[in-house]
CSV table of C-alpha atoms in Angstrom, one decimal:
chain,number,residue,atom,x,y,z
A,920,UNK,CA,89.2,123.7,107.3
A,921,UNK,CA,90.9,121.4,109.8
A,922,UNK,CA,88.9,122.5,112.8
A,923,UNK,CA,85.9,121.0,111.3
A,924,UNK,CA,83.6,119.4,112.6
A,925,UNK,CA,81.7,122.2,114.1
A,926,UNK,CA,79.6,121.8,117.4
A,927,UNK,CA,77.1,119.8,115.5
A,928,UNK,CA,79.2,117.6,113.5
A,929,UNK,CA,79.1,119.5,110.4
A,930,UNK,CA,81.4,120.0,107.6
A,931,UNK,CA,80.1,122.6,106.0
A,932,UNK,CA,76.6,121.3,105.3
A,933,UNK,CA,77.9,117.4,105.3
A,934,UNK,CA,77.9,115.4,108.1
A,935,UNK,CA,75.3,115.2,111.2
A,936,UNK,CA,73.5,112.7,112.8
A,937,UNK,CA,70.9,111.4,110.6
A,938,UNK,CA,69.7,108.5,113.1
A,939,UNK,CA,66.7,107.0,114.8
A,940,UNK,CA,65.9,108.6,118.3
A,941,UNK,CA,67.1,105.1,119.6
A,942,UNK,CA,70.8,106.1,118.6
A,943,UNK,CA,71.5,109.2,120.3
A,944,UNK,CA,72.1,108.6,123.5
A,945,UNK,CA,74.9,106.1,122.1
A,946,UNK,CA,76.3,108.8,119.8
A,947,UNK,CA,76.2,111.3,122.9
A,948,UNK,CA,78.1,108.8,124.9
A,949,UNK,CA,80.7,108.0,122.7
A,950,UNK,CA,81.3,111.7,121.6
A,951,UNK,CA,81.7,112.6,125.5
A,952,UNK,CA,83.7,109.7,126.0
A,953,UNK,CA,86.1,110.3,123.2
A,954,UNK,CA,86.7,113.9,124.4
A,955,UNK,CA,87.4,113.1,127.8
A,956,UNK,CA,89.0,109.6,128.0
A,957,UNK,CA,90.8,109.6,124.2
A,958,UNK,CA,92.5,113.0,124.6
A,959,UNK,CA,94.1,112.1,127.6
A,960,UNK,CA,97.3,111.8,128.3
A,961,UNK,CA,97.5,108.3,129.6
A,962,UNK,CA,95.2,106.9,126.5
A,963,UNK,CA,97.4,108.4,124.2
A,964,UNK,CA,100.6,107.0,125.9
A,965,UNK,CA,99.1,103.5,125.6
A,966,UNK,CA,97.8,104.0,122.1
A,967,UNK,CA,101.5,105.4,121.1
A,968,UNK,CA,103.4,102.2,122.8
A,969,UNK,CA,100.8,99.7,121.2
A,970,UNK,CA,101.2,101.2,117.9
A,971,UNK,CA,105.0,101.2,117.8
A,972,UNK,CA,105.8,98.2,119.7
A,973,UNK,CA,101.9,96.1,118.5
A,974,UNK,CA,101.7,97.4,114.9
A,975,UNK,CA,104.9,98.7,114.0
A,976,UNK,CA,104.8,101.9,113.3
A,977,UNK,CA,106.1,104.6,111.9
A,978,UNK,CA,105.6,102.5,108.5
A,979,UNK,CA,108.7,103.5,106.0
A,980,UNK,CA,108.2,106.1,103.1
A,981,UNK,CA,109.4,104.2,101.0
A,982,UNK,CA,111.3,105.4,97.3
A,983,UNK,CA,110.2,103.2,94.5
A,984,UNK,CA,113.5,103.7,92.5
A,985,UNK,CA,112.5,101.3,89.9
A,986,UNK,CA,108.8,102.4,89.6
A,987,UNK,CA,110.2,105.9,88.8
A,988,UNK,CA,112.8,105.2,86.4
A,989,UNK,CA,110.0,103.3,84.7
A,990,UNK,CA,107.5,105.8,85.1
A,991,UNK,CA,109.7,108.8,84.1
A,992,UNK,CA,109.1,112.4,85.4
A,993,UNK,CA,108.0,112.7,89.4
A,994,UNK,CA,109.8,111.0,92.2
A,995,UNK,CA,107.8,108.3,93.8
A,996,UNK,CA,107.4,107.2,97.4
A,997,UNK,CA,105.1,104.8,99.0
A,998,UNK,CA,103.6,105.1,102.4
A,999,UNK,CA,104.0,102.1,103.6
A,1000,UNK,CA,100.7,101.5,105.5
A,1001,UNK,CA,100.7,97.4,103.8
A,1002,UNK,CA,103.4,96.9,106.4
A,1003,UNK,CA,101.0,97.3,109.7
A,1004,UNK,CA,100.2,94.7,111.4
A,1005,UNK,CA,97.4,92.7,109.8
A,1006,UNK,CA,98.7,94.3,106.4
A,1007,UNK,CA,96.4,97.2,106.2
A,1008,UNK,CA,96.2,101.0,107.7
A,1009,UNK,CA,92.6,99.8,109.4
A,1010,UNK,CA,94.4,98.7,112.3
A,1011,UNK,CA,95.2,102.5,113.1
A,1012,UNK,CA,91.7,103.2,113.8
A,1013,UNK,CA,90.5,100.0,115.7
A,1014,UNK,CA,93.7,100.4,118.1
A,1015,UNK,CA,92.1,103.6,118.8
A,1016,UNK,CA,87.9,102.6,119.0
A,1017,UNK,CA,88.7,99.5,121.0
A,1018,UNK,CA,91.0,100.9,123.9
A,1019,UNK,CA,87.8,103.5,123.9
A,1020,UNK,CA,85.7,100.6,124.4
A,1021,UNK,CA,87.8,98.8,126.9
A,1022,UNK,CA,87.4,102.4,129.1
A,1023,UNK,CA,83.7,102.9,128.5
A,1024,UNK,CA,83.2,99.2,129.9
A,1025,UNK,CA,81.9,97.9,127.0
A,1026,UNK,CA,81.5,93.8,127.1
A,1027,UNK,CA,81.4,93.4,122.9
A,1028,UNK,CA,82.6,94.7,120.3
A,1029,UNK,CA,80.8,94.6,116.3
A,1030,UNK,CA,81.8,95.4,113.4
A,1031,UNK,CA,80.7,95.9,109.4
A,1032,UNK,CA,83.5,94.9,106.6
A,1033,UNK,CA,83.9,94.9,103.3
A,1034,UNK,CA,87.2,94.0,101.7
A,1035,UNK,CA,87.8,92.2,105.2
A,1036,UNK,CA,90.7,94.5,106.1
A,1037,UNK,CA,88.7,96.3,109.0
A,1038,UNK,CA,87.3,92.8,109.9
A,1039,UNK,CA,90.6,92.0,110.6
A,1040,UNK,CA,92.0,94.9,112.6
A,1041,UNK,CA,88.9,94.4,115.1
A,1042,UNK,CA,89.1,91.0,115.5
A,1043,UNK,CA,92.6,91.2,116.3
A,1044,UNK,CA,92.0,94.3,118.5
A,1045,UNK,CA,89.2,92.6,120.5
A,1046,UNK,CA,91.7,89.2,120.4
A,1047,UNK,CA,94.3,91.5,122.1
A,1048,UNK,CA,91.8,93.0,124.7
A,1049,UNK,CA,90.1,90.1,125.8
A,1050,UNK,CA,86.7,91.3,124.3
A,1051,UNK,CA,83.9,89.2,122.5
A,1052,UNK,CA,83.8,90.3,118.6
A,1053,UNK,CA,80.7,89.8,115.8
A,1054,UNK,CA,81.7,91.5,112.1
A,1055,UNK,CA,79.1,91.9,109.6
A,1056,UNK,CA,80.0,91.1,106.2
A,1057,UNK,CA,78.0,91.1,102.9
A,1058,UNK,CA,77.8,87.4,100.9
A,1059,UNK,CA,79.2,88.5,97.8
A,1060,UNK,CA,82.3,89.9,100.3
A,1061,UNK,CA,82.5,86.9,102.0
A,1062,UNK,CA,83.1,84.9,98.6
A,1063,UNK,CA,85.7,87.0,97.4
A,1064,UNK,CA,87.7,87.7,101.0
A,1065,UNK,CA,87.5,84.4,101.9
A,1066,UNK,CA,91.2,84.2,103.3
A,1067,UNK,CA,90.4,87.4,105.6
A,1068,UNK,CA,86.9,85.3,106.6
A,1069,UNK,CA,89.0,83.0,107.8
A,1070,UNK,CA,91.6,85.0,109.4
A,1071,UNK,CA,89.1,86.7,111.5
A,1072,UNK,CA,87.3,83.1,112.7
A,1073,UNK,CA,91.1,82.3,113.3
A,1074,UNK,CA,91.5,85.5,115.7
A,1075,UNK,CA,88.0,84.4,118.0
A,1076,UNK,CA,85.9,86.6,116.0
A,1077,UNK,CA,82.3,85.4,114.5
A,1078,UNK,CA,81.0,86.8,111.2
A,1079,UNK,CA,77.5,87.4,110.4
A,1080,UNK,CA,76.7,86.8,107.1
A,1081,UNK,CA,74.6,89.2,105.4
A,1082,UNK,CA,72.0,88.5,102.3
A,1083,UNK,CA,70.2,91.4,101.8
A,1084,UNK,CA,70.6,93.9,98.9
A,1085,UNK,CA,73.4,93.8,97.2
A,1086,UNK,CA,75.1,91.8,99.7
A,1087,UNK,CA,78.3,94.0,99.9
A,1088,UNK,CA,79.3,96.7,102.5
A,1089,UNK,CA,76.0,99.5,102.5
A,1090,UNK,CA,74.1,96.4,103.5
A,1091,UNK,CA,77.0,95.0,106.2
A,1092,UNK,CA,76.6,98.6,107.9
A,1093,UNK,CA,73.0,98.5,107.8
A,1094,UNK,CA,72.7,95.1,109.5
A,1095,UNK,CA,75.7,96.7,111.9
A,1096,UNK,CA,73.3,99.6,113.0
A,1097,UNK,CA,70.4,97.7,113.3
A,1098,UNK,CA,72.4,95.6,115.7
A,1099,UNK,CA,73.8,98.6,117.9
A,1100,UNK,CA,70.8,99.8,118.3
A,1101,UNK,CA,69.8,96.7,119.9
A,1102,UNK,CA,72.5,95.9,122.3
A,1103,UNK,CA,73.2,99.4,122.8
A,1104,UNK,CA,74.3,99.7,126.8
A,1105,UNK,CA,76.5,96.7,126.0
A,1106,UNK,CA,78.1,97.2,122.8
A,1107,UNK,CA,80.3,99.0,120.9
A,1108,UNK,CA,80.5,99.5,117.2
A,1109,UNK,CA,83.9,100.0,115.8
A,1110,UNK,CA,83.3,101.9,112.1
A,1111,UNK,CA,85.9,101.0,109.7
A,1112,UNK,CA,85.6,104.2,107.7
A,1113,UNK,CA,84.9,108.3,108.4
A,1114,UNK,CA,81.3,107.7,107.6
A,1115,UNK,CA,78.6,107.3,110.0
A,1116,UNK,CA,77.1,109.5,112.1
A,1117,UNK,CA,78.8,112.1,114.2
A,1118,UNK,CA,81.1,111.4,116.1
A,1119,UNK,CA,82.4,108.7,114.0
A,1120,UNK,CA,83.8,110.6,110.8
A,1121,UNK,CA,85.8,112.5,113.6
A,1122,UNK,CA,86.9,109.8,115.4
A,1123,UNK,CA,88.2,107.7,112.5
A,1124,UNK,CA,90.3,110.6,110.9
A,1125,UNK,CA,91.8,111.6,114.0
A,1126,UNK,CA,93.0,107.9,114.7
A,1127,UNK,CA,94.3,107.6,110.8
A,1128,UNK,CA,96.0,110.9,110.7
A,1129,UNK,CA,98.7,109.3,112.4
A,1130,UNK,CA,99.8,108.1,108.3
A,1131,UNK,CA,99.9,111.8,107.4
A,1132,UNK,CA,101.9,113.2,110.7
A,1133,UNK,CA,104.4,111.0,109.6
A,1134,UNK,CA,105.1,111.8,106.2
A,1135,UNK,CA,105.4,115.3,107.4
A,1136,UNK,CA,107.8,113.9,110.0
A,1137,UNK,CA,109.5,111.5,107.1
A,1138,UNK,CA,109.2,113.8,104.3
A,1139,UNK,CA,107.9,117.5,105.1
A,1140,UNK,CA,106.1,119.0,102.1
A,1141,UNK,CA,105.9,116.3,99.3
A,1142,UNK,CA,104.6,118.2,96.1
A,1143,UNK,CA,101.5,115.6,95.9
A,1144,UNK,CA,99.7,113.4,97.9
A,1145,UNK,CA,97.4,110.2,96.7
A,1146,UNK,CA,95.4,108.2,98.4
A,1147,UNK,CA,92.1,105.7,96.9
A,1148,UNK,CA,88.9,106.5,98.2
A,1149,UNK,CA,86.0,104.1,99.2
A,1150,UNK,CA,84.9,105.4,102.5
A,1151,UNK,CA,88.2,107.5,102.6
A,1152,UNK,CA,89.9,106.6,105.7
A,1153,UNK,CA,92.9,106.5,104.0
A,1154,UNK,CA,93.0,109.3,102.0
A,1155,UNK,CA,91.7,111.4,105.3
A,1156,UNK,CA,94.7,109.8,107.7
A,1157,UNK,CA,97.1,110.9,104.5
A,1158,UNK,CA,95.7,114.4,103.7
A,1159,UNK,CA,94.4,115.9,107.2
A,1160,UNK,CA,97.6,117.4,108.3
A,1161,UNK,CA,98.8,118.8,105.5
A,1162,UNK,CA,94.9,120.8,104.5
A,1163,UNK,CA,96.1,124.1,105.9
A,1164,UNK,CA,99.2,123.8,103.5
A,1165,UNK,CA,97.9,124.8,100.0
A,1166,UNK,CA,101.5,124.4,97.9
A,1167,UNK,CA,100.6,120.2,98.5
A,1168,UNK,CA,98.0,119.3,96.0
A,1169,UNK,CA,96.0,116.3,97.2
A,1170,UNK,CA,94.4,113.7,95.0
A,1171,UNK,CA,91.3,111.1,95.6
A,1172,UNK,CA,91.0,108.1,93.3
A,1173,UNK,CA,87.7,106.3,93.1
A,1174,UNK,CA,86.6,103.2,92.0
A,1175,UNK,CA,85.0,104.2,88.7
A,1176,UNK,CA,81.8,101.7,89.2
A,1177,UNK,CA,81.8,103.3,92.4
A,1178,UNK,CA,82.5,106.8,91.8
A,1179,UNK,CA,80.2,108.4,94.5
A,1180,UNK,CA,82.0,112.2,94.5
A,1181,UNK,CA,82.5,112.2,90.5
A,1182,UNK,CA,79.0,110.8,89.7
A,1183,UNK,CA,77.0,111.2,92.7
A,1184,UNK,CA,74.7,113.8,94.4
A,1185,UNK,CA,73.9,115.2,97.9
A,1186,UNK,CA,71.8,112.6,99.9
A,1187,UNK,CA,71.6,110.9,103.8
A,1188,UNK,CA,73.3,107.4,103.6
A,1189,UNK,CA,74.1,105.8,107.0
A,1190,UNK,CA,73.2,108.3,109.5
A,1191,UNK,CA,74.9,111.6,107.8
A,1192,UNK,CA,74.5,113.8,104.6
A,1193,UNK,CA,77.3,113.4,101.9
A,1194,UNK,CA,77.2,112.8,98.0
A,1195,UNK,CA,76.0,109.1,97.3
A,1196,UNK,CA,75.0,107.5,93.9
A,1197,UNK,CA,71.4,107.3,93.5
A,1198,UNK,CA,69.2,107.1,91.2
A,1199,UNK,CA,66.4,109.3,89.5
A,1200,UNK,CA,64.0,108.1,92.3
A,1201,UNK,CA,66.7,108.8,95.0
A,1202,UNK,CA,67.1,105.4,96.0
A,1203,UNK,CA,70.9,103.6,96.5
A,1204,UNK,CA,72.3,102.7,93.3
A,1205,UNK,CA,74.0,99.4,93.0
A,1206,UNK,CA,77.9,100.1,92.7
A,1207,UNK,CA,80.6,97.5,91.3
A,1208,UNK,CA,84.3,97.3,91.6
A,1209,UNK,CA,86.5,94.7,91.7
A,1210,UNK,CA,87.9,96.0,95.0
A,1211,UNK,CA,85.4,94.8,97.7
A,1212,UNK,CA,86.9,97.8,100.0
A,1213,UNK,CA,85.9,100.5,97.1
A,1214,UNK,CA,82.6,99.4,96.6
A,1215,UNK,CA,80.2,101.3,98.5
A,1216,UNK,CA,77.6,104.1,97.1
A,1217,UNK,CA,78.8,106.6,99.3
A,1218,UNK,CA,81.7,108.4,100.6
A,1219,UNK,CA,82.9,110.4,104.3
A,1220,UNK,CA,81.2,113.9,104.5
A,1221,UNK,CA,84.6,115.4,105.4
A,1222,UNK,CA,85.1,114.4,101.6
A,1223,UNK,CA,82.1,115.8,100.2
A,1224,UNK,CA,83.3,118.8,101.8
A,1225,UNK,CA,86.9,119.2,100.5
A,1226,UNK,CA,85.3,118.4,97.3
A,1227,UNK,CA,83.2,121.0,97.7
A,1228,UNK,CA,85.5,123.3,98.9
A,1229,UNK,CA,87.8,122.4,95.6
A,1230,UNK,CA,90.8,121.5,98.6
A,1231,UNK,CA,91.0,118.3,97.0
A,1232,UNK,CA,90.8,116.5,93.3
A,1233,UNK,CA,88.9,113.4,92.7
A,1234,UNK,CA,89.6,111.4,89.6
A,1235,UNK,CA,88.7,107.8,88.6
A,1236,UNK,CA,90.0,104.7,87.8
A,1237,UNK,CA,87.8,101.7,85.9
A,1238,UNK,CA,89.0,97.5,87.3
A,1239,UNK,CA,91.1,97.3,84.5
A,1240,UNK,CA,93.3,100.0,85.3
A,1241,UNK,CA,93.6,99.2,89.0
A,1242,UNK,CA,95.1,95.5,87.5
A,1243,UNK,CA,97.3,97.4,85.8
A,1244,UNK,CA,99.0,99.2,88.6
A,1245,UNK,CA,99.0,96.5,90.4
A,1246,UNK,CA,101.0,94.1,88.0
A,1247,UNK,CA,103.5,97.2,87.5
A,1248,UNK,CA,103.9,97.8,91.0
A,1249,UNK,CA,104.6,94.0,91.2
A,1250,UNK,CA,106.9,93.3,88.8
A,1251,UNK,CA,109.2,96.8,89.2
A,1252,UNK,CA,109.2,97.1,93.2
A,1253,UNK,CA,108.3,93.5,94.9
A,1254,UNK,CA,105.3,94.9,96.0
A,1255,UNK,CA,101.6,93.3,95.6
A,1256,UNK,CA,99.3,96.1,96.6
A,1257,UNK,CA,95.4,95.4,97.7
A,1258,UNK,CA,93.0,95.8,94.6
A,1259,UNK,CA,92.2,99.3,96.4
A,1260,UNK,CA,95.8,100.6,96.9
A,1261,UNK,CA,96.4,100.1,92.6
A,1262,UNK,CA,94.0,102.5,91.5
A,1263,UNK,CA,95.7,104.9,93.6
A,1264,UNK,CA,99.2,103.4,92.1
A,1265,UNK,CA,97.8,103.4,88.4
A,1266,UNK,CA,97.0,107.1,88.4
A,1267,UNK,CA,99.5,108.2,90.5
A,1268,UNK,CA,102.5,106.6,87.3
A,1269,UNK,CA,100.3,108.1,85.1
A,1270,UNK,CA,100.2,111.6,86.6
A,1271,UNK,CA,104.0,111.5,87.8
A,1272,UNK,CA,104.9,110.9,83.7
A,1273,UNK,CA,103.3,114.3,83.5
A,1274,UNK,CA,105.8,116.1,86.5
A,1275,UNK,CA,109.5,117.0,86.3
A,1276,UNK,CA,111.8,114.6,88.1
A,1277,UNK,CA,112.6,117.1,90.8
A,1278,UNK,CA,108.7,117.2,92.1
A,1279,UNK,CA,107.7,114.4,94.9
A,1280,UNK,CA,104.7,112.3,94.5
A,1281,UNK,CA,103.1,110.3,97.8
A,1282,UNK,CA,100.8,107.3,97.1
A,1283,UNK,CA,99.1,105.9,100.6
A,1284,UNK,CA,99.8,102.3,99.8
A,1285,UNK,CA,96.8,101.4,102.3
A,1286,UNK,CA,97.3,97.4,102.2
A,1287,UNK,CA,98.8,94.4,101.1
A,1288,UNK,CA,97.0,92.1,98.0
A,1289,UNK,CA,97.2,89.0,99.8
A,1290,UNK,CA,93.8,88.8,100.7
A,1291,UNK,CA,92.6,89.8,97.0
A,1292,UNK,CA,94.9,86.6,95.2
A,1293,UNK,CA,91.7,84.8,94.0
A,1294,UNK,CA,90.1,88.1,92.5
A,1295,UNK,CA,93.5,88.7,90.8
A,1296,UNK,CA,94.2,85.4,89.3
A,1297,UNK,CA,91.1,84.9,87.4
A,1298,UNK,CA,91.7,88.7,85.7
A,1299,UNK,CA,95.4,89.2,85.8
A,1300,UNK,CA,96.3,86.6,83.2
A,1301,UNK,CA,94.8,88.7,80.1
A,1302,UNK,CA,96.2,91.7,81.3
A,1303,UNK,CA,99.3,93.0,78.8
């Protein structure tokens, strides 16, 4: 299960490369460049001393004392992933696709976003490497992440509004692709997320697995790991290296407006075949969530697949919920999390009350809530 993809980019029958002709070459080069130049030993040596010494890592596990004792029942620790640089885990993965860039010789990087976080990471990536930076970004996004819009204007980068559709992060990507294929021999597109096309899915989860090598490093064999899943870049970096070991259950939380692998079925969304939420007619359903990160109609094949393969659990949890975690992790630990980090944190208190105090519980606390104060503020006031 963690040899996958195949040859063709397949997990099980998700995945692929469901792209216009136009596209291939790109995907060719970049799946030949990432074998050769990203494997090596003197790409990884840089990415190792820029992620210690540039982002910070190892992030702590952290042992929410007070969050247990409130909780009763499991143990819980937090992956500190808010603590990167930039305040998110998406800087993991742009570390990793722009030093690719800088060695293919690309001259400009782009990007899609939708809770801002990867926006971030590859504007401050391209800052770093000296290489010009557009980011897509839905309207609706751009309204409610406008700190992060600013951050990444701050770092050099432009951002490209985007009005069509629904104005979130399906229609970001779309603009995205239609851009890459475009300006092909001259740019690269960093993907915030394992969806795409192959190689992309691969590509992302290697570079984020560095969160779960840790805790194995840091912890060994927790008795659960939970992570939220949008995309599920996360959740992949968390669970990937601990798949082959069945006594660690692993646990996906989905937005429930946005609940692609609990509600959705097997389609082709954004060049590969996974489960996406459509509707009779098979077209995109509209998804909502008050996380802009978690709401997107579909989901990484690699997902669909550990679904499929019953490897993994996937649960929901509704806006209301995610507020709540996120005003108990508040007020018992010092810690704001991002809107998309609390639904992992509200199901993971509610399924540690259910554990005896001697089991472990891991929650991926993916990022920081700074950039989500305005969405907070006008719900968190009613909560109890």
């Amino acid at each position: 299960m963690s040899h996958l993809p195949d040859r063709g980019g397949l997990f099980g029958e998700f995945g692929g490369q469901y792209v216009a002709e136009t596209l291939m070459p790109a995907l060719k080069e970049l799946e030949e460049a990432y074998r050769r130049i990203a494997r090596s030993k003197k790409f990884k040596e840089e990415f190792n001393q820029l992620a210690r010494d540039y982002i910070g890592r190892p992030t702590p596990l952290y042992f929410a004392k007070r969050l247990s004792e409130e909780i009763g029942g499991a143990k819980i620790y937090l992956k500190r992933e808010d603590l990167c640089h930039t305040g998110a885990h998406k800087i993991n993965n742009t570390l990793g696709q722009c030093l690719l860039a800088q060695r293919m010789g690309k001259k400009r990087i782009i990007a899609e976003t939708g809770a801002g976080q990867h926006g971030v990471a590859t504007a401050t990536m391209a800052a770093l490497l000296g290489i010009p930076c557009e980011v897509y970004m839905g309207e609706e996004d751009i309204e409610r992440q406008s700190l992060n819009v600013f951050r990444m204007k701050l770092l050099g980068a432009k951002v490209k509004p985007v009005s069509s559709g629904s104005r979130t992060l399906k229609d970001a990507l779309n603009e995205a692709l239609r851009d890459w294929i475009t300006n092909i021999r001259t740019t690269y597109y960093v993907i915030g997320s394992v969806a795409g096309p192959h190689p992309y899915p691969m590509i992302v989860r290697d570079f984020q697995s560095i969160i779960g090598r840790e805790v194995q490093y840091q912890f060994r064999r927790p008795d659960c790991l939970i992570a939220c899943v949008g995309g599920g870049s996360n959740a992949i970096g968390l669970f990937h290296p601990f798949l082959k070991d069945r006594s660690v259950r692993m646990i996906g939380v989905e937005a429930a407006g946005a609940a692609t692998l609990a509600k959705g079925r097997v389609g082709v969304l954004h060049g590969s075949k996974s489960y996406l939420l459509q509707d009779r007619e098979g077209q995109v359903r509209t998804t909502h969530s008050i996380s802009a990160g978690l709401d997107y109609p579909g989901v990484g094949p690699e997902h669909s697949y550990l679904k499929e393969a019953k490897r993994v659990q996937y649960v929901t949890v509704n806006d209301r919920e995610a507020l709540q975690g996120l005003k108990l992790l508040s007020e018992t630990e010092g810690i704001i999390p991002a809107l998309e980090s609390a639904h992992a944190i509200y199901f993971g208190t509610r399924y540690a009350r259910k554990l005896p105090k001697n089991k472990v519980i891991v929650i991926n606390l993916s990022g920081r809530g700074d950039k989500d104060m305005g969405t907070i503020a006008k719900y968190v006031a009613n909560l109890k």
